[in-house]
Amino acid sequence: MGDGDKGEYLVGVDLGGTKIYAGVFKPGLSCIGTARVSTKADRGADAVIERVAHCVQDAVDECDLAMKQVRGVGVGAPGAVDTETGRVIFAPNLGWEDVQFKKALEKRLDVPVFVENDCNQAMLGVYEKELGAKPQHALGIFIGTGIGGGLILDRRLHAGFNRTGGEVGHMVLEVNGPKCGCGNSGCFEALASRSAIFRRVEDAVKDGQKTLLTDMLGKDLKDMRSGDLRKAIRRGDKFVEKVVEEAALYTGIAIANLINLLSPEIVVLGGGLIEALEDEMMAIILETAKDYAFPGTMKGVDIVASKLADEAGIMGGAVLARRETK
Amino acid sequence: MGDGDKGEYLVGVDLGGTKIYAGVFKPGLSCIGTARVSTKADRGADAVIERVAHCVQDAVDECDLAMKQVRGVGVGAPGAVDTETGRVIFAPNLGWEDVQFKKALEKRLDVPVFVENDCNQAMLGVYEKELGAKPQHALGIFIGTGIGGGLILDRRLHAGFNRTGGEVGHMVLEVNGPKCGCGNSGCFEALASRSAIFRRVEDAVKDGQKTLLTDMLGKDLKDMRSGDLRKAIRRGDKFVEKVVEEAALYTGIAIANLINLLSPEIVVLGGGLIEALEDEMMAIILETAKDYAFPGTMKGVDIVASKLADEAGIMGGAVLARRETK
């Protein structure tokens, strides 16, 4: 199809617990416009779906296009998704259980909609856009407020029997470790996510630990972000450096566990924390993974940081829409 | 082919660090005879391969058959295997590195030989013989002296990029846990294998712990076996009961990690420790896995003990040989 023909463009949407992000893509996956809106999950599923539809329409309008020029929409939702029916089975951050997401969104947009788990979708974006050689087995780990994953096995996303596969964040790494939001203790997410780092910093400050972060943000560390950790480390804050190093160490161990188990060709790290602290974390992550992986398992294996940042999710949505409307 | 025709029978071999076990099977997978010989790994790869060939010939002879009536031989080796070439990449328990196992064995036996990782092969046996419904995704965990695994994903064994996948035993569950043979600390194997249990018992006895095991086996606990643990527990030894419970707890956590990650339909437990202590361990394993698995992941998932015991490995070898000579 040439430019201007009906149904050429692809839309990718990243539906998160706090914000909705939509991007319009050409078939070759170049992004030509985006839109962003808050999620307002507390208003309920119908209202959120309405906001997703709006966000898609805004992004399309931003590109001076009309909805009829969109071939398909791919949406990543933060939870377990039945990809065949586009039903969200369970998405705790949205408060959703058993929501017919695809159906409801198609009704509002009048174009085909395809739904995936958000980390799976981000991994699709990374795989298609960043991994030129299209490895047979590739793992994505996304570290931000929480930790999620996407497993590409035999060149396809692995979802498993209950379509809940790829939940790397709740791999227990330290049975007697810190409490996790999921109720267990010592999950990867409770040890190495942004929230885990922030909690460790906050607890230490309460116990009298000195850190540049309190100079920067005040005693209550209000609105602390990953970038603040980076700034403090670069200004010589040894305490913050140590906390971040610890998170990198756990990340390396988690990766070694995954390499021992699945023997991927490449592990890609993404998410806001890695984006902000790549220089501080990646070397330690690599060294630790090599140190912990079983002999023979690391040969020829790459561990890299994604360059896509926030774009991975919407890019993956476009990949999904393109694949499903072929 | 009818009885007596050339090349109807299948031979499965389990090559372990201490013993070689071979079984002859009809095409329908009924076992009609076995043979067993010690491995003598210290004599080097050539000598061991010679012993494997002998063991196969003995089993075939035991059934009043000749080698020309064998269609193929499947062998499981304790290490990383390149299944396409039948080369053993690395098998620490045998002291093997880069051994052309298939080629050498075919030369001696003059029938087609196929090589797999031992736990993968055992999982093939379990999958084919025990799992009637042939689930799409099934995990096998074999707990004995060490802990190994076999992952069936999309109805096929998952080996991965370096063909080293399925190494569940070296999943770190407790970063600061006991030292493992692999050099790391807190691996699943260092927490829940027979060796881990024995070490915990021995250490406690040295520290003055009272246990029926010393009455049964003497102060140095010579020749302690899994069955001794069972006997001690059934006679009311609370200390041994606690140590075994702890191993079951870690096993449950490891299974939850795997279910969160891969969402299988079924997890099968095998190996000598589970065989001996099924009644003592399975209820705790199940309860812990359910407790630790992420919401939604356990729905419809079975966790069961294999009934095949030692036979899983040779059975899997027969399955492998049957599949590859079809």
XYZ file of C-alpha atoms in Angstrom:
652
model
C 0.000 0.000 0.000
C 1.265 3.503 -0.738
C 1.112 6.568 1.501
C -2.363 7.877 2.038
C -4.012 4.504 1.373
C -6.545 3.391 3.913
C -5.347 1.273 6.808
C -1.612 1.589 6.464
C -0.632 2.907 9.887
C -0.134 0.959 13.104
C -0.845 2.144 16.615
C 0.916 0.807 19.704
C -0.390 1.508 23.195
C 1.246 1.008 26.561
C -1.433 0.909 29.240
C 0.176 1.370 32.645
C -1.162 1.751 36.160
C -0.572 5.521 36.092
C -0.351 6.545 32.441
C -1.500 5.589 28.951
C 0.984 6.120 26.118
C 0.085 5.704 22.436
C 2.255 5.950 19.334
C 1.474 5.943 15.618
C 3.881 4.015 13.397
C 4.508 3.561 9.721
C 4.610 -0.083 8.561
C 8.425 0.080 8.725
C 8.073 0.883 12.471
C 9.136 4.517 12.432
C 7.140 6.486 14.995
C 5.429 9.565 13.577
C 3.532 10.821 16.611
C 2.523 10.042 20.174
C -0.006 10.990 22.829
C -0.075 10.543 26.571
C -2.813 10.679 29.188
C -3.151 9.606 32.818
C -4.882 6.267 33.466
C -7.248 7.117 36.351
C -7.609 3.445 37.175
C -9.818 4.290 40.161
C -12.598 5.362 37.781
C -13.085 1.744 36.714
C -12.488 -0.329 33.593
C -15.045 1.391 31.332
C -13.590 4.830 32.004
C -10.026 3.579 31.457
C -10.981 1.928 28.155
C -12.591 5.192 27.099
C -9.316 6.996 27.954
C -7.288 4.475 25.963
C -9.557 5.083 22.952
C -9.148 8.826 23.382
C -5.383 8.565 23.655
C -5.244 6.509 20.435
C -7.437 9.068 18.648
C -5.277 11.937 19.948
C -2.077 10.277 18.692
C -3.650 9.640 15.289
C -4.929 13.212 15.109
C -1.486 14.496 16.143
C -0.152 12.902 12.917
C -2.884 14.546 10.810
C -4.374 11.130 10.160
C -7.857 9.682 10.575
C -8.750 6.414 12.306
C -9.678 4.842 8.989
C -6.013 5.086 8.007
C -5.095 2.788 10.925
C -4.711 -0.885 10.131
C -4.625 -2.146 13.711
C -3.952 -1.271 17.336
C -1.732 -3.309 19.685
C -2.162 -2.704 23.412
C -0.037 -3.904 26.309
C -1.829 -4.296 29.632
C -0.112 -4.781 33.007
C -1.317 -8.273 33.843
C -2.307 -11.686 32.571
C -3.943 -11.536 29.160
C -5.748 -14.131 27.079
C -4.229 -13.036 23.790
C -6.637 -15.058 21.675
C -9.735 -13.322 22.945
C -8.052 -10.086 24.075
C -9.465 -10.530 27.530
C -7.520 -9.184 30.515
C -7.639 -12.006 33.040
C -6.078 -10.213 35.989
C -4.373 -6.815 36.228
C -3.915 -5.849 39.889
C -2.456 -2.381 39.143
C -5.631 -1.506 37.245
C -7.977 -3.340 39.568
C -9.176 -5.369 36.570
C -10.411 -8.920 36.614
C -11.866 -10.584 33.542
C -12.268 -7.503 31.328
C -13.182 -7.923 27.614
C -10.629 -5.294 26.647
C -10.273 -6.059 22.931
C -14.008 -6.144 22.311
C -14.686 -2.909 24.186
C -11.853 -1.037 22.488
C -12.758 -2.273 19.012
C -16.299 -1.051 19.559
C -15.002 2.436 20.333
C -12.290 2.641 17.649
C -13.749 0.560 14.837
C -10.329 -0.963 13.965
C -8.871 -4.367 14.904
C -7.347 -4.376 18.404
C -4.852 -6.912 19.793
C -3.970 -7.229 23.455
C -0.793 -8.521 25.111
C 0.839 -8.444 28.503
C 2.786 -5.170 28.748
C 6.236 -6.701 29.264
C 5.634 -9.259 26.530
C 4.669 -6.430 24.222
C 7.763 -4.397 25.159
C 9.880 -7.473 24.446
C 8.221 -7.750 21.023
C 9.298 -4.168 20.346
C 12.854 -4.812 21.512
C 13.065 -8.038 19.515
C 11.794 -6.556 16.285
C 13.525 -3.187 16.426
C 16.779 -3.823 18.304
C 17.738 -7.459 17.786
C 18.763 -7.514 14.170
C 19.870 -11.131 14.093
C 16.495 -12.334 15.441
C 17.904 -14.822 17.945
C 15.920 -18.017 18.525
C 15.763 -17.501 22.297
C 15.845 -14.028 23.880
C 14.796 -12.788 27.316
C 13.666 -9.295 28.236
C 13.722 -7.970 31.796
C 12.089 -4.614 32.485
C 13.025 -2.927 35.741
C 11.101 0.098 36.968
C 8.710 0.491 39.892
C 8.256 -3.264 39.547
C 10.055 -5.921 37.530
C 8.515 -7.801 34.618
C 9.763 -9.984 31.816
C 9.095 -11.225 28.317
C 10.424 -14.579 27.115
C 10.991 -15.216 23.430
C 11.495 -18.956 22.970
C 11.764 -20.456 19.506
C 11.224 -16.944 18.112
C 7.795 -16.635 19.749
C 6.549 -15.111 22.974
C 6.166 -17.806 25.602
C 2.943 -17.351 27.561
C 2.367 -20.862 28.903
C -0.666 -22.798 30.076
C -2.299 -20.032 32.142
C -0.827 -17.328 29.866
C 0.963 -15.974 32.929
C 4.528 -16.901 31.924
C 7.424 -14.465 32.048
C 6.776 -13.341 35.620
C 10.465 -12.907 36.403
C 9.887 -10.256 39.076
C 8.520 -12.730 41.573
C 11.333 -15.233 41.341
C 12.449 -15.733 44.938
C 16.186 -15.093 45.234
C 16.465 -14.829 48.983
C 13.899 -16.754 50.976
C 14.503 -14.646 54.064
C 14.822 -11.377 52.147
C 12.681 -8.222 52.309
C 8.890 -8.426 52.034
C 7.460 -8.110 48.513
C 4.173 -6.528 47.458
C 2.995 -9.980 46.328
C 3.089 -11.286 49.887
C 6.270 -13.379 49.581
C 9.719 -12.391 50.768
C 12.934 -12.002 48.802
C 11.425 -11.754 45.306
C 13.696 -10.262 42.618
C 11.307 -7.273 42.565
C 11.666 -6.769 46.330
C 15.448 -6.734 45.969
C 16.236 -4.852 42.765
C 13.315 -2.718 41.563
C 13.210 1.057 41.878
C 10.762 0.667 44.784
C 13.150 -1.740 46.518
C 16.035 0.723 46.159
C 13.916 3.651 47.341
C 12.710 1.687 50.345
C 16.256 0.777 51.307
C 17.335 4.417 51.014
C 14.347 5.651 53.019
C 14.849 3.069 55.764
C 18.539 3.959 56.068
C 17.798 7.699 56.208
C 15.306 7.056 59.001
C 18.090 5.214 60.801
C 20.321 8.295 60.514
C 22.231 7.466 57.297
C 23.765 10.567 55.693
C 23.196 10.950 51.938
C 23.266 13.709 49.319
C 19.705 12.688 48.447
C 18.343 14.494 51.519
C 20.262 17.642 50.507
C 18.745 17.350 47.041
C 15.182 16.368 47.951
C 14.695 17.223 51.600
C 14.486 14.941 54.644
C 11.362 13.119 53.443
C 12.948 12.369 50.020
C 9.809 13.629 48.316
C 9.423 12.814 44.605
C 12.642 10.782 44.504
C 13.343 9.463 40.994
C 15.887 7.086 39.454
C 17.765 10.080 38.035
C 18.320 11.414 41.561
C 20.164 8.224 42.457
C 22.399 8.722 39.431
C 23.113 12.339 40.368
C 23.960 11.410 43.958
C 26.331 8.651 42.807
C 28.072 10.955 40.338
C 28.527 13.505 43.101
C 30.307 10.848 45.154
C 27.575 9.464 47.431
C 29.062 6.090 48.472
C 25.936 5.023 50.324
C 23.669 5.413 47.290
C 26.328 3.760 45.148
C 26.324 0.741 47.438
C 22.528 0.413 47.421
C 22.427 0.563 43.614
C 25.316 -1.908 43.362
C 23.381 -4.306 45.548
C 20.384 -4.099 43.212
C 22.709 -4.737 40.246
C 24.131 -7.768 42.024
C 20.686 -9.293 42.544
C 19.828 -8.525 38.923
C 22.942 -10.411 37.811
C 21.975 -13.410 39.942
C 18.424 -13.387 38.558
C 19.836 -13.335 35.023
C 22.168 -16.250 35.806
C 19.164 -18.220 37.091
C 17.344 -17.530 33.826
C 20.358 -18.400 31.669
C 20.863 -21.671 33.555
C 17.220 -22.483 33.043
C 16.491 -21.326 29.504
C 19.857 -20.845 27.759
C 18.909 -17.760 25.736
C 21.234 -16.188 23.196
C 20.630 -12.695 24.548
C 19.196 -11.019 27.632
C 17.944 -7.459 27.154
C 17.407 -5.142 30.103
C 14.957 -2.275 29.899
C 12.727 -0.088 32.044
C 13.173 3.247 33.770
C 15.705 2.169 36.376
C 18.090 0.647 33.832
C 17.610 3.650 31.549
C 18.650 6.038 34.322
C 21.421 3.922 35.846
C 22.803 1.933 32.919
C 26.371 3.206 33.439
C 26.234 2.471 37.155
C 24.601 -0.975 36.932
C 25.415 -2.827 33.714
C 29.054 -3.730 34.429
C 28.124 -5.234 37.809
C 25.129 -7.048 36.313
C 27.319 -8.609 33.629
C 30.104 -9.631 35.963
C 27.687 -11.158 38.469
C 25.732 -13.069 35.814
C 28.957 -14.543 34.425
C 30.081 -15.392 37.920
C 26.847 -17.194 38.820
C 25.989 -18.875 35.506
C 26.771 -22.580 35.177
C 29.916 -23.502 33.173
C 29.231 -23.522 29.451
C 25.960 -21.599 29.651
C 27.356 -18.104 28.996
C 29.287 -18.915 25.831
C 28.347 -16.403 23.143
C 25.525 -14.974 25.288
C 24.972 -11.211 25.291
C 23.521 -9.184 28.141
C 22.654 -5.688 26.939
C 20.617 -2.629 27.876
C 17.798 -1.671 25.517
C 18.043 1.748 23.905
C 14.293 1.934 23.316
C 13.402 3.155 26.799
C 9.724 4.156 26.974
C 9.313 3.450 23.276
C 9.662 -0.342 23.667
C 6.020 -0.737 24.756
C 4.385 1.302 21.982
C 6.819 -0.122 19.423
C 5.843 -3.633 20.526
C 2.183 -2.693 20.156
C 2.852 -1.675 16.558
C 4.723 -4.953 15.953
C 1.794 -6.882 17.408
C -0.727 -4.992 15.259
C 1.380 -5.472 12.135
C 1.830 -9.191 12.775
C -1.843 -9.778 13.455
C -3.158 -7.835 10.462
C -0.786 -9.296 7.894
C 7.051 -55.037 11.877
C 6.213 -58.290 13.608
C 8.080 -60.014 16.429
C 11.434 -61.357 15.378
C 11.814 -58.925 12.506
C 15.095 -57.098 12.338
C 15.385 -53.787 14.118
C 12.180 -53.708 16.087
C 13.466 -53.227 19.618
C 14.579 -50.017 21.320
C 17.299 -49.633 23.924
C 17.397 -46.837 26.488
C 20.516 -46.134 28.524
C 21.003 -43.992 31.594
C 24.689 -43.103 31.942
C 25.351 -41.781 35.430
C 28.467 -40.777 37.306
C 28.508 -44.073 39.227
C 26.412 -46.558 37.241
C 25.248 -47.390 33.738
C 21.707 -48.754 33.370
C 20.328 -50.107 30.091
C 16.855 -51.387 29.227
C 15.405 -53.107 26.180
C 11.919 -52.026 25.118
C 9.266 -53.144 22.683
C 8.035 -50.385 20.359
C 5.027 -49.905 22.664
C 7.507 -49.044 25.463
C 7.151 -52.142 27.616
C 10.496 -53.052 29.160
C 11.543 -56.661 28.546
C 14.974 -56.722 30.146
C 17.690 -54.624 31.777
C 21.380 -54.664 32.630
C 23.485 -52.633 35.032
C 27.196 -52.015 35.374
C 29.350 -49.512 37.275
C 30.630 -46.513 35.301
C 34.306 -46.363 36.364
C 34.530 -42.775 35.157
C 38.129 -42.538 36.377
C 39.212 -44.917 33.608
C 38.516 -42.244 31.001
C 35.961 -41.675 28.245
C 37.018 -44.561 25.970
C 36.719 -47.113 28.743
C 33.325 -45.734 29.821
C 32.020 -45.838 26.257
C 33.202 -49.449 26.029
C 31.282 -50.207 29.254
C 28.132 -48.540 27.898
C 28.394 -50.724 24.774
C 28.830 -53.812 26.940
C 25.875 -52.922 29.123
C 23.673 -52.491 26.046
C 24.815 -55.859 24.669
C 24.206 -57.522 28.035
C 20.657 -56.157 28.229
C 19.933 -57.284 24.683
C 21.381 -60.714 25.396
C 19.341 -60.905 28.602
C 16.223 -60.711 26.384
C 17.504 -63.492 24.085
C 17.867 -60.955 21.305
C 20.733 -59.988 19.022
C 21.960 -56.454 18.316
C 20.639 -56.643 14.768
C 17.125 -56.756 16.243
C 17.664 -53.312 17.809
C 16.391 -50.347 15.847
C 18.145 -47.654 17.866
C 19.734 -46.729 21.197
C 18.943 -43.570 23.200
C 21.471 -42.548 25.851
C 21.199 -39.900 28.541
C 24.469 -38.370 29.705
C 24.895 -36.212 32.836
C 25.856 -32.917 31.221
C 25.449 -30.585 28.266
C 24.877 -32.441 25.018
C 24.810 -31.312 21.413
C 21.896 -33.497 20.427
C 22.383 -32.990 16.706
C 25.885 -34.426 16.618
C 25.608 -36.558 19.759
C 28.638 -34.841 21.220
C 28.909 -34.452 24.992
C 30.016 -30.858 25.471
C 30.653 -30.945 29.195
C 29.900 -33.612 31.818
C 31.710 -32.789 35.077
C 30.607 -35.999 36.879
C 32.247 -38.076 34.139
C 35.204 -35.742 33.646
C 34.185 -35.438 29.987
C 34.702 -32.429 27.776
C 33.945 -32.503 24.080
C 33.471 -36.272 23.633
C 32.076 -37.653 20.326
C 29.829 -40.040 22.221
C 27.338 -40.934 19.478
C 30.017 -41.672 16.907
C 32.102 -43.818 19.256
C 29.124 -45.825 20.466
C 27.715 -46.384 16.968
C 31.100 -47.736 15.899
C 30.971 -50.292 18.697
C 27.289 -51.256 18.427
C 26.595 -50.859 14.720
C 23.112 -49.418 15.379
C 21.949 -45.775 15.363
C 22.651 -43.999 18.674
C 21.031 -40.783 19.939
C 22.321 -38.779 22.884
C 20.464 -36.454 25.258
C 21.065 -34.786 28.593
C 20.094 -37.324 31.298
C 17.340 -35.248 32.920
C 15.930 -34.255 29.542
C 15.827 -37.922 28.623
C 14.134 -38.873 31.906
C 11.551 -36.150 31.244
C 10.937 -37.632 27.785
C 10.214 -40.956 29.483
C 7.879 -39.361 32.020
C 6.113 -37.319 29.332
C 5.553 -40.239 26.996
C 4.700 -42.912 29.544
C 3.027 -41.065 32.419
C 1.439 -37.905 31.024
C -1.458 -39.317 29.056
C -2.918 -35.980 28.026
C 0.424 -34.808 26.563
C 0.318 -31.302 28.028
C 1.788 -28.495 25.914
C 4.111 -27.328 28.689
C 5.435 -29.704 31.363
C 8.408 -29.455 33.713
C 10.340 -32.329 35.254
C 12.505 -31.951 38.358
C 14.700 -34.871 39.382
C 16.026 -34.819 42.924
C 18.732 -37.235 44.000
C 22.380 -36.646 44.863
C 22.017 -33.530 42.727
C 19.013 -31.791 41.188
C 18.359 -31.604 37.458
C 15.446 -30.706 35.256
C 13.833 -31.225 31.893
C 11.575 -28.592 30.332
C 8.956 -29.549 27.788
C 7.747 -26.345 26.127
C 5.376 -26.486 23.194
C 5.522 -30.294 23.411
C 9.273 -30.362 22.772
C 12.330 -30.486 25.003
C 13.727 -27.011 25.466
C 17.533 -27.006 25.228
C 18.221 -23.400 24.275
C 21.082 -21.613 22.542
C 23.976 -23.400 24.291
C 21.893 -26.578 24.706
C 22.348 -26.173 28.455
C 18.764 -25.281 29.353
C 16.831 -26.978 32.134
C 19.520 -26.498 34.759
C 17.025 -26.016 37.582
C 19.405 -27.285 40.276
C 21.550 -24.192 40.193
C 18.772 -21.676 40.515
C 19.829 -19.502 43.443
C 17.053 -19.407 46.051
C 18.986 -17.965 48.951
C 21.926 -15.755 48.045
C 23.482 -16.207 51.471
C 22.623 -19.888 51.736
C 24.913 -22.933 52.005
C 27.803 -23.411 49.573
C 27.013 -25.429 46.442
C 29.330 -27.773 44.535
C 29.143 -25.381 41.571
C 30.900 -22.640 43.548
C 27.841 -20.465 44.217
C 25.840 -20.334 47.423
C 22.186 -21.070 48.044
C 21.445 -23.028 44.857
C 18.300 -25.187 44.913
C 20.637 -28.221 44.834
C 22.561 -26.976 47.876
C 19.283 -26.610 49.785
C 17.113 -29.565 48.808
C 19.116 -32.420 47.255
C 19.930 -35.649 49.067
C 23.498 -34.381 49.528
C 22.197 -31.147 51.047
C 20.010 -33.077 53.488
C 22.824 -35.470 54.393
C 25.220 -32.591 54.971
C 22.755 -30.853 57.241
C 22.261 -34.063 59.236
C 26.010 -34.712 59.480
C 26.778 -31.162 60.560
C 24.100 -31.283 63.239
C 25.324 -34.656 64.551
C 28.840 -33.245 64.819
C 27.329 -30.396 66.849
C 25.815 -32.938 69.239
C 22.326 -33.329 67.733
C 20.622 -36.564 68.825
C 19.003 -38.626 66.054
C 17.862 -42.197 65.448
C 20.111 -42.185 62.375
C 23.234 -42.662 64.547
C 21.552 -45.621 66.305
C 20.769 -47.087 62.882
C 24.041 -46.343 61.070
C 26.657 -45.567 63.700
C 28.177 -42.259 64.737
C 29.778 -41.611 61.324
C 26.441 -42.196 59.507
C 28.196 -44.509 57.071
C 26.274 -45.471 53.903
C 23.331 -43.229 54.786
C 20.559 -43.480 52.172
C 17.284 -41.671 51.484
C 15.394 -44.674 52.853
C 17.132 -44.250 56.219
C 15.676 -40.755 56.496
C 12.217 -42.195 55.875
C 12.703 -44.904 58.503
C 13.925 -42.390 61.077
C 10.955 -40.097 60.439
C 8.467 -42.976 60.714
C 10.027 -43.961 64.013
C 9.366 -40.440 65.279
C 12.670 -38.615 64.743
C 11.563 -34.970 64.839
C 14.999 -33.665 63.891
C 15.169 -35.644 60.638
C 11.541 -34.736 59.949
C 12.418 -31.058 60.229
C 15.424 -31.313 57.913
C 13.371 -33.118 55.255
C 10.526 -30.612 55.660
C 12.966 -27.796 55.040
C 14.110 -29.442 51.788
C 10.461 -29.834 50.766
C 9.863 -26.155 51.506
C 12.726 -25.072 49.245
C 11.478 -27.458 46.562
C 8.058 -25.819 46.726
C 9.611 -22.366 46.363
C 11.713 -23.500 43.392
C 8.578 -24.883 41.735
C 6.707 -21.612 42.336
C 9.582 -19.729 40.673
C 9.318 -22.044 37.663
C 5.534 -21.770 37.477
C 5.709 -17.963 37.647
C 8.265 -18.012 34.887
C 7.028 -20.686 32.500
C 3.385 -21.384 33.378
C 3.462 -25.143 32.767
C 0.371 -27.317 32.986
C 2.120 -29.905 35.106
C 5.259 -30.266 37.200
C 6.529 -33.813 37.709
C 8.959 -34.664 40.484
C 11.252 -37.655 40.204
C 14.592 -38.971 41.391
C 15.705 -41.124 44.302
C 14.957 -38.666 47.103
C 11.356 -38.084 45.995
C 10.894 -41.815 45.431
C 11.983 -42.582 49.005
C 10.277 -39.643 50.722
C 7.198 -38.942 48.593
C 4.793 -39.327 51.522
C 6.907 -37.073 53.732
C 7.596 -34.340 51.162
C 4.829 -33.977 48.552
C 2.154 -32.347 50.730
C 4.613 -29.676 51.903
C 5.927 -29.140 48.374
C 2.394 -28.605 47.052
C 1.311 -26.290 49.823
C 4.469 -24.180 49.534
C 4.288 -23.918 45.746
C 0.663 -22.745 45.964
C 1.607 -20.311 48.676
C 4.484 -18.789 46.682
C 3.071 -18.858 43.136
C 1.720 -15.602 41.738
C -2.111 -15.185 41.694
C -3.657 -16.899 38.690
C -0.616 -18.997 37.815
C -1.612 -22.186 39.674
C -5.090 -22.559 38.183
C -5.463 -26.089 36.867
C -1.763 -26.842 37.401
C -0.782 -30.280 38.735
C 2.300 -31.035 40.807
C 2.825 -34.797 40.993
C 5.446 -37.405 41.821
C 6.555 -39.676 38.997
C 5.942 -43.390 39.492
C 8.688 -44.364 37.043
C 11.573 -44.030 39.525
C 14.805 -45.361 38.011
C 12.940 -46.433 34.887
C 12.336 -42.845 33.682
C 15.844 -42.537 32.239
C 15.920 -45.810 30.260
C 12.299 -45.306 29.208
C 13.208 -41.844 27.905
C 16.111 -43.363 25.996
C 13.700 -45.743 24.286
C 11.354 -42.839 23.474
C 14.281 -40.897 22.016
C 15.417 -43.868 19.916
C 11.865 -44.512 18.705
C 11.330 -40.867 17.768
C 14.631 -40.564 15.936
C 14.290 -43.791 13.930
C 10.717 -43.249 12.808
